[in-house]
Amino acid sequence: MGKTKTLLIDYAEPMKRKEIQAFYQSLIKLNESKQSAADVYFHKNKNLLINAYYEYEEVQIMNYQTQKRELLAQKELWSKKICGGCGSKLRLVDSSYGKFWGCPGFRDKSAEHITFPTNYGEIFASRYKNVKVRINAHWATDIIRMTNSSKDLKAAQLVRLYGEEGMGDLRKKYGYKSTLKSISGYVTAKKNSFREEIEITNALSEFFPKSKTQLGIRYRLKDEYEKVAIIDFVLSDDQVVYLIEIKRRIYDIQIEQLELYFALMDYIMKEADDDRDCKGLFMVYSEETYGFTIDEKYIAFESVRNKASKLALKSIFNKNAEIMGR
Ligand SMILES: [Zn+2]
């Protein structure tokens, strides 16, 4: 390691189950009160936000129409075999690259001359069919930015509030996947990671009678507010405590997170006169990202999934711990 920065801890203490539940409850409540603040903001600024919606839609429709017009103009030139740059009649050129329609005036640099592949008719048809009103997946975020509402609204809230005004989801209206589905992607990701955590903790806790999932720690760093850290998984025996941070993909790894957990655990163990060793390690679930190169060490869940002994597990843990002991 060697790069662990020193964190100045005022205090750190493990939380009881009940406290953690209360903590999650307070997060939910906070979310609800944010929701009603968003409603108030929306209704105060209704004209601005409703106009922004229609303006946004209009710009996309205008882009769509421009694109169609330009394509049709090209098609017209194609069917008349005329250069759009200089008006010359195109001719079929047989070059070493194959045949194409080119402008005889191509040497005159004062105009932009045209060339058409011989199958332009088909190309046009497929392009024309694919011209769509393009609605960015982040359209609600764009509107929030345009109206300077970033402090007061989240994209999902804005989409919901528009919906209450009978203004549909712009994405859905123009045939895309609905915006809320794309915004709420992280909820699904979080659910999956719970499932993955359960699989990992079930597979490993068998060898460590003292195991704990979702260990909550209430702490305060110098000059900061009190915060709560939730460590995914703690395995321990008489000699060592392993702090395991479970990640779905290796590029989710953040070394600062493990450094904080390690520092908190170190503090708690010192307070309790617990002189066991402590190691911090990342475990990555998703096999498809193992090829990605990063500086940090991590353990692929695949490599420990079927380990038959505690000794084998510990040897892998010790070799691949990102933070090596106190
Ligand atoms: Zn020309």
Coordinates of C-alpha atoms and ligand atoms in Angstrom, one line a residue:
M1 CA 0.0 0.0 0.0
G2 CA 2.1 2.9 1.2
K3 CA -0.4 5.5 -0.1
T4 CA -2.8 5.4 2.8
K5 CA -3.3 9.0 4.0
T6 CA -3.8 9.6 7.6
L7 CA -7.4 10.4 8.6
L8 CA -7.9 12.3 11.8
I9 CA -10.8 10.6 13.6
D10 CA -12.7 12.2 16.4
Y11 CA -14.6 9.1 17.2
A12 CA -15.8 5.9 15.6
E13 CA -18.1 3.3 17.0
P14 CA -19.9 0.2 15.7
M15 CA -23.7 0.6 15.3
K16 CA -26.3 -1.8 16.5
R17 CA -28.7 -3.4 14.0
K18 CA -31.5 -1.2 15.2
E19 CA -29.4 1.9 14.7
I20 CA -28.6 0.9 11.1
Q21 CA -32.3 0.3 10.4
A22 CA -33.1 3.8 11.8
F23 CA -30.3 5.2 9.6
Y24 CA -31.9 3.6 6.5
Q25 CA -35.3 4.9 7.6
S26 CA -34.0 8.4 7.9
L27 CA -32.6 8.2 4.4
I28 CA -36.0 7.3 3.2
K29 CA -37.6 10.2 5.1
L30 CA -35.0 12.6 3.7
N31 CA -35.9 11.4 0.2
E32 CA -39.6 12.1 0.9
S33 CA -39.0 15.6 2.1
K34 CA -36.7 16.3 -0.9
Q35 CA -39.6 15.2 -3.0
S36 CA -42.1 17.7 -1.5
A37 CA -39.5 20.5 -1.8
A38 CA -39.2 19.6 -5.5
D39 CA -43.0 19.9 -5.9
V40 CA -43.0 23.3 -4.3
Y41 CA -40.2 24.5 -6.6
F42 CA -42.0 23.1 -9.7
H43 CA -45.3 24.9 -8.9
K44 CA -43.5 28.1 -8.1
N45 CA -41.7 28.0 -11.5
K46 CA -44.3 26.3 -13.5
N47 CA -44.3 28.6 -16.5
L48 CA -40.6 28.6 -16.8
L49 CA -40.4 24.8 -16.6
I50 CA -43.4 24.1 -18.9
N51 CA -42.1 26.5 -21.5
A52 CA -38.7 24.9 -21.3
Y53 CA -40.3 21.5 -22.1
Y54 CA -42.0 22.8 -25.2
E55 CA -39.0 24.7 -26.4
Y56 CA -36.9 21.6 -26.0
E57 CA -39.3 19.5 -27.9
E58 CA -39.6 22.2 -30.6
V59 CA -35.9 22.4 -31.2
Q60 CA -35.7 18.6 -31.6
I61 CA -38.6 18.7 -34.1
M62 CA -36.9 21.4 -36.0
N63 CA -33.7 19.4 -36.2
Y64 CA -35.7 16.5 -37.5
Q65 CA -37.4 18.5 -40.1
T66 CA -34.1 20.1 -41.3
Q67 CA -32.6 16.7 -41.6
K68 CA -35.5 15.4 -43.7
R69 CA -35.4 18.5 -45.9
E70 CA -31.7 18.1 -46.5
L71 CA -32.1 14.5 -47.4
L72 CA -34.9 15.2 -49.8
A73 CA -32.8 17.9 -51.5
Q74 CA -30.0 15.4 -51.9
K75 CA -32.5 12.9 -53.4
E76 CA -33.7 15.5 -55.8
L77 CA -30.1 16.1 -57.0
W78 CA -29.5 12.4 -57.3
S79 CA -32.6 11.8 -59.4
K80 CA -31.7 14.7 -61.7
K81 CA -28.0 13.8 -61.6
I82 CA -27.0 17.4 -60.9
C83 CA -24.1 18.7 -58.8
G84 CA -25.5 20.7 -55.8
G85 CA -22.3 22.8 -55.7
C86 CA -22.0 24.1 -59.3
G87 CA -25.1 22.9 -61.1
S88 CA -23.1 20.8 -63.6
K89 CA -24.6 17.6 -64.9
L90 CA -23.0 14.6 -63.1
R91 CA -21.4 11.8 -65.0
L92 CA -20.7 8.2 -64.2
V93 CA -17.0 7.7 -63.5
D94 CA -15.3 4.4 -63.7
S95 CA -12.3 4.7 -61.4
S96 CA -9.9 2.2 -59.9
Y97 CA -12.1 2.4 -56.8
G98 CA -15.2 1.4 -58.7
K99 CA -18.0 3.3 -60.3
F100 CA -19.6 6.5 -58.9
W101 CA -21.4 9.6 -60.0
G102 CA -19.0 12.6 -60.0
C103 CA -19.0 16.2 -61.0
P104 CA -17.0 17.2 -64.1
G105 CA -16.2 20.5 -62.5
F106 CA -14.5 19.0 -59.5
R107 CA -11.2 20.9 -60.1
D108 CA -12.9 24.2 -59.5
K109 CA -12.3 24.7 -55.7
S110 CA -14.7 27.6 -55.4
A111 CA -17.6 25.2 -55.1
E112 CA -18.3 22.1 -53.1
H113 CA -19.0 19.4 -55.6
I114 CA -21.0 16.3 -55.1
T115 CA -20.4 12.6 -55.6
F116 CA -22.9 9.9 -55.3
P117 CA -22.3 6.2 -54.9
T118 CA -24.2 4.2 -57.6
N119 CA -26.5 2.8 -54.9
Y120 CA -27.4 6.2 -53.5
G121 CA -31.1 5.3 -54.0
E122 CA -30.9 2.6 -51.4
I123 CA -28.8 4.6 -49.1
F124 CA -31.3 7.5 -49.2
A125 CA -34.2 5.2 -48.5
S126 CA -32.6 3.7 -45.4
R127 CA -31.4 7.1 -44.1
Y128 CA -34.8 8.7 -44.7
K129 CA -36.5 5.9 -42.9
N130 CA -34.2 6.4 -39.9
V131 CA -34.6 10.1 -39.5
K132 CA -36.1 10.5 -36.0
V133 CA -36.9 13.2 -33.6
R134 CA -33.9 12.7 -31.4
I135 CA -34.6 12.9 -27.7
N136 CA -31.5 12.6 -25.6
A137 CA -31.8 10.2 -22.6
H138 CA -30.8 13.1 -20.4
W139 CA -33.4 15.5 -21.7
A140 CA -34.8 16.2 -18.3
T141 CA -31.4 16.9 -16.9
D142 CA -30.8 19.2 -19.9
I143 CA -34.0 21.1 -19.1
I144 CA -32.9 21.3 -15.4
R145 CA -29.6 22.8 -16.5
M146 CA -31.2 25.2 -19.0
T147 CA -33.5 26.5 -16.3
N148 CA -30.9 26.7 -13.5
S149 CA -32.9 24.3 -11.4
S150 CA -30.1 21.9 -10.5
K151 CA -30.3 22.7 -6.8
D152 CA -34.0 22.2 -6.6
L153 CA -34.9 19.3 -9.0
K154 CA -33.7 15.9 -9.9
A155 CA -34.4 14.5 -13.4
A156 CA -36.8 11.8 -12.1
Q157 CA -38.7 14.3 -10.1
L158 CA -39.1 16.6 -13.1
V159 CA -40.3 13.8 -15.3
R160 CA -42.9 12.8 -12.7
L161 CA -44.0 16.5 -12.2
Y162 CA -44.4 16.9 -16.0
G163 CA -46.4 13.7 -16.0
E164 CA -48.8 15.2 -13.4
E165 CA -49.3 18.1 -15.7
G166 CA -50.3 15.8 -18.5
M167 CA -47.0 16.4 -20.3
G168 CA -45.7 13.0 -21.4
D169 CA -42.2 11.6 -21.2
L170 CA -40.5 13.0 -24.3
R171 CA -38.5 9.9 -24.8
K172 CA -41.5 7.7 -24.8
K173 CA -43.4 10.1 -27.0
Y174 CA -40.9 9.7 -29.8
G175 CA -40.5 5.9 -29.5
Y176 CA -37.5 5.5 -27.1
K177 CA -37.2 3.6 -23.9
S178 CA -38.9 5.5 -21.2
T179 CA -36.8 8.1 -19.3
L180 CA -37.6 6.9 -15.8
K181 CA -36.4 3.4 -16.8
S182 CA -33.1 4.8 -17.9
I183 CA -32.8 7.1 -14.9
S184 CA -33.7 4.4 -12.4
G185 CA -31.0 2.1 -13.7
Y186 CA -29.1 2.5 -10.5
V187 CA -31.9 1.1 -8.5
T188 CA -31.7 -2.2 -10.4
A189 CA -27.9 -2.2 -10.1
K190 CA -28.2 -1.8 -6.4
K191 CA -30.6 -4.7 -6.1
N192 CA -28.3 -6.9 -8.1
S193 CA -25.4 -5.9 -5.9
F194 CA -27.4 -7.0 -2.9
R195 CA -28.0 -10.4 -4.5
E196 CA -24.3 -10.6 -5.4
E197 CA -23.3 -9.7 -1.8
I198 CA -25.5 -12.5 -0.5
E199 CA -23.9 -15.0 -2.8
I200 CA -20.4 -13.9 -1.8
T201 CA -21.1 -13.8 1.9
N202 CA -22.8 -17.2 1.9
A203 CA -19.8 -18.7 0.1
L204 CA -17.2 -17.3 2.4
S205 CA -18.7 -17.1 5.9
E206 CA -18.8 -20.9 6.1
F207 CA -15.1 -20.9 7.1
F208 CA -15.3 -17.9 9.4
P209 CA -17.7 -18.3 12.3
K210 CA -17.2 -14.7 13.1
S211 CA -18.6 -13.0 10.1
K212 CA -20.7 -9.9 9.7
T213 CA -22.4 -8.3 6.8
Q214 CA -23.3 -4.6 6.5
L215 CA -21.3 -3.5 9.5
G216 CA -22.4 0.1 10.3
I217 CA -20.0 2.5 11.9
R218 CA -20.9 5.9 13.2
Y219 CA -17.9 8.2 13.0
R220 CA -16.7 11.8 12.8
L221 CA -13.5 13.0 11.1
K222 CA -11.9 16.1 12.4
D223 CA -13.8 19.3 11.3
E224 CA -16.6 17.3 9.7
Y225 CA -20.1 16.2 10.5
E226 CA -20.9 12.9 11.9
K227 CA -21.3 10.3 9.2
V228 CA -22.2 6.6 8.8
A229 CA -20.1 4.1 7.0
I230 CA -21.4 0.7 6.1
I231 CA -18.8 -2.0 5.5
D232 CA -20.1 -4.7 3.2
F233 CA -18.5 -7.7 4.8
V234 CA -16.2 -8.4 7.8
L235 CA -14.6 -11.8 8.3
S236 CA -12.4 -12.6 11.3
D237 CA -10.7 -15.2 13.3
D238 CA -8.3 -15.2 16.3
Q239 CA -5.5 -13.6 14.3
V240 CA -6.9 -11.3 11.6
V241 CA -9.9 -9.2 10.7
Y242 CA -10.7 -8.9 6.9
L243 CA -12.6 -5.9 5.7
I244 CA -14.2 -6.9 2.4
E245 CA -15.6 -4.3 0.1
I246 CA -17.7 -6.0 -2.6
K247 CA -17.7 -4.5 -6.0
R248 CA -19.7 -5.6 -9.0
R249 CA -17.1 -4.5 -11.6
I250 CA -13.5 -3.7 -11.1
Y251 CA -13.8 -0.1 -12.3
D252 CA -16.2 0.5 -9.4
I253 CA -13.2 0.2 -7.1
Q254 CA -12.3 3.3 -5.1
I255 CA -9.3 3.0 -2.9
E256 CA -10.4 5.9 -0.7
Q257 CA -13.4 4.0 0.5
L258 CA -11.4 1.1 1.7
E259 CA -8.8 3.4 3.3
L260 CA -11.6 5.0 5.3
Y261 CA -13.0 1.7 6.4
F262 CA -9.6 0.5 7.4
A263 CA -8.9 3.7 9.4
L264 CA -12.2 3.4 11.2
M265 CA -11.7 -0.3 12.0
D266 CA -8.2 0.4 13.2
Y267 CA -9.6 3.1 15.5
I268 CA -12.3 0.8 16.9
M269 CA -9.9 -2.0 17.5
K270 CA -7.4 0.2 19.3
E271 CA -10.2 1.4 21.6
A272 CA -11.0 -2.2 22.4
D273 CA -7.4 -3.2 22.9
D274 CA -7.8 -5.6 20.1
D275 CA -4.4 -6.3 18.6
R276 CA -5.3 -8.6 15.8
D277 CA -4.1 -7.8 12.4
C278 CA -6.5 -6.2 10.0
K279 CA -6.5 -6.3 6.2
G280 CA -8.7 -4.5 3.6
L281 CA -9.6 -6.1 0.4
F282 CA -11.8 -5.7 -2.6
M283 CA -13.7 -8.5 -4.0
V284 CA -15.1 -8.2 -7.5
Y285 CA -18.1 -10.2 -8.6
S286 CA -18.6 -9.7 -12.3
E287 CA -16.2 -11.9 -14.3
E288 CA -16.5 -9.9 -17.5
T289 CA -14.6 -7.0 -16.1
Y290 CA -11.6 -8.9 -14.8
G291 CA -9.6 -8.0 -17.9
F292 CA -9.7 -4.3 -17.2
T293 CA -6.3 -3.0 -15.9
I294 CA -6.2 -1.1 -12.6
D295 CA -3.5 -0.2 -10.1
E296 CA -5.4 -1.6 -7.1
K297 CA -5.3 -5.3 -6.0
Y298 CA -8.5 -7.2 -5.9
I299 CA -9.9 -10.7 -5.6
A300 CA -12.0 -12.1 -8.3
F301 CA -14.9 -13.9 -6.7
E302 CA -14.5 -16.8 -9.2
S303 CA -11.1 -17.5 -7.7
V304 CA -12.4 -18.1 -4.2
R305 CA -15.9 -19.4 -4.9
N306 CA -15.1 -23.1 -4.6
K307 CA -12.2 -23.0 -2.2
A308 CA -12.5 -25.9 0.1
S309 CA -10.6 -24.7 3.1
K310 CA -10.1 -21.7 5.3
L311 CA -6.3 -22.0 4.7
A312 CA -6.7 -21.7 1.0
L313 CA -9.0 -18.7 1.4
K314 CA -6.7 -16.9 3.8
S315 CA -3.8 -17.4 1.5
I316 CA -5.6 -15.7 -1.4
F317 CA -6.9 -12.9 0.9
N318 CA -3.4 -12.3 2.3
K319 CA -1.8 -12.2 -1.2
N320 CA -4.4 -9.9 -2.7
A321 CA -5.3 -7.5 0.1
E322 CA -5.1 -3.9 -0.9
I323 CA -4.4 -2.7 2.6
M324 CA -1.9 -5.0 4.4
G325 CA -2.3 -4.8 8.1
R326 CA -2.0 -2.4 11.0
Ligands
ZN1 ZN -20.0 20.5 -59.4

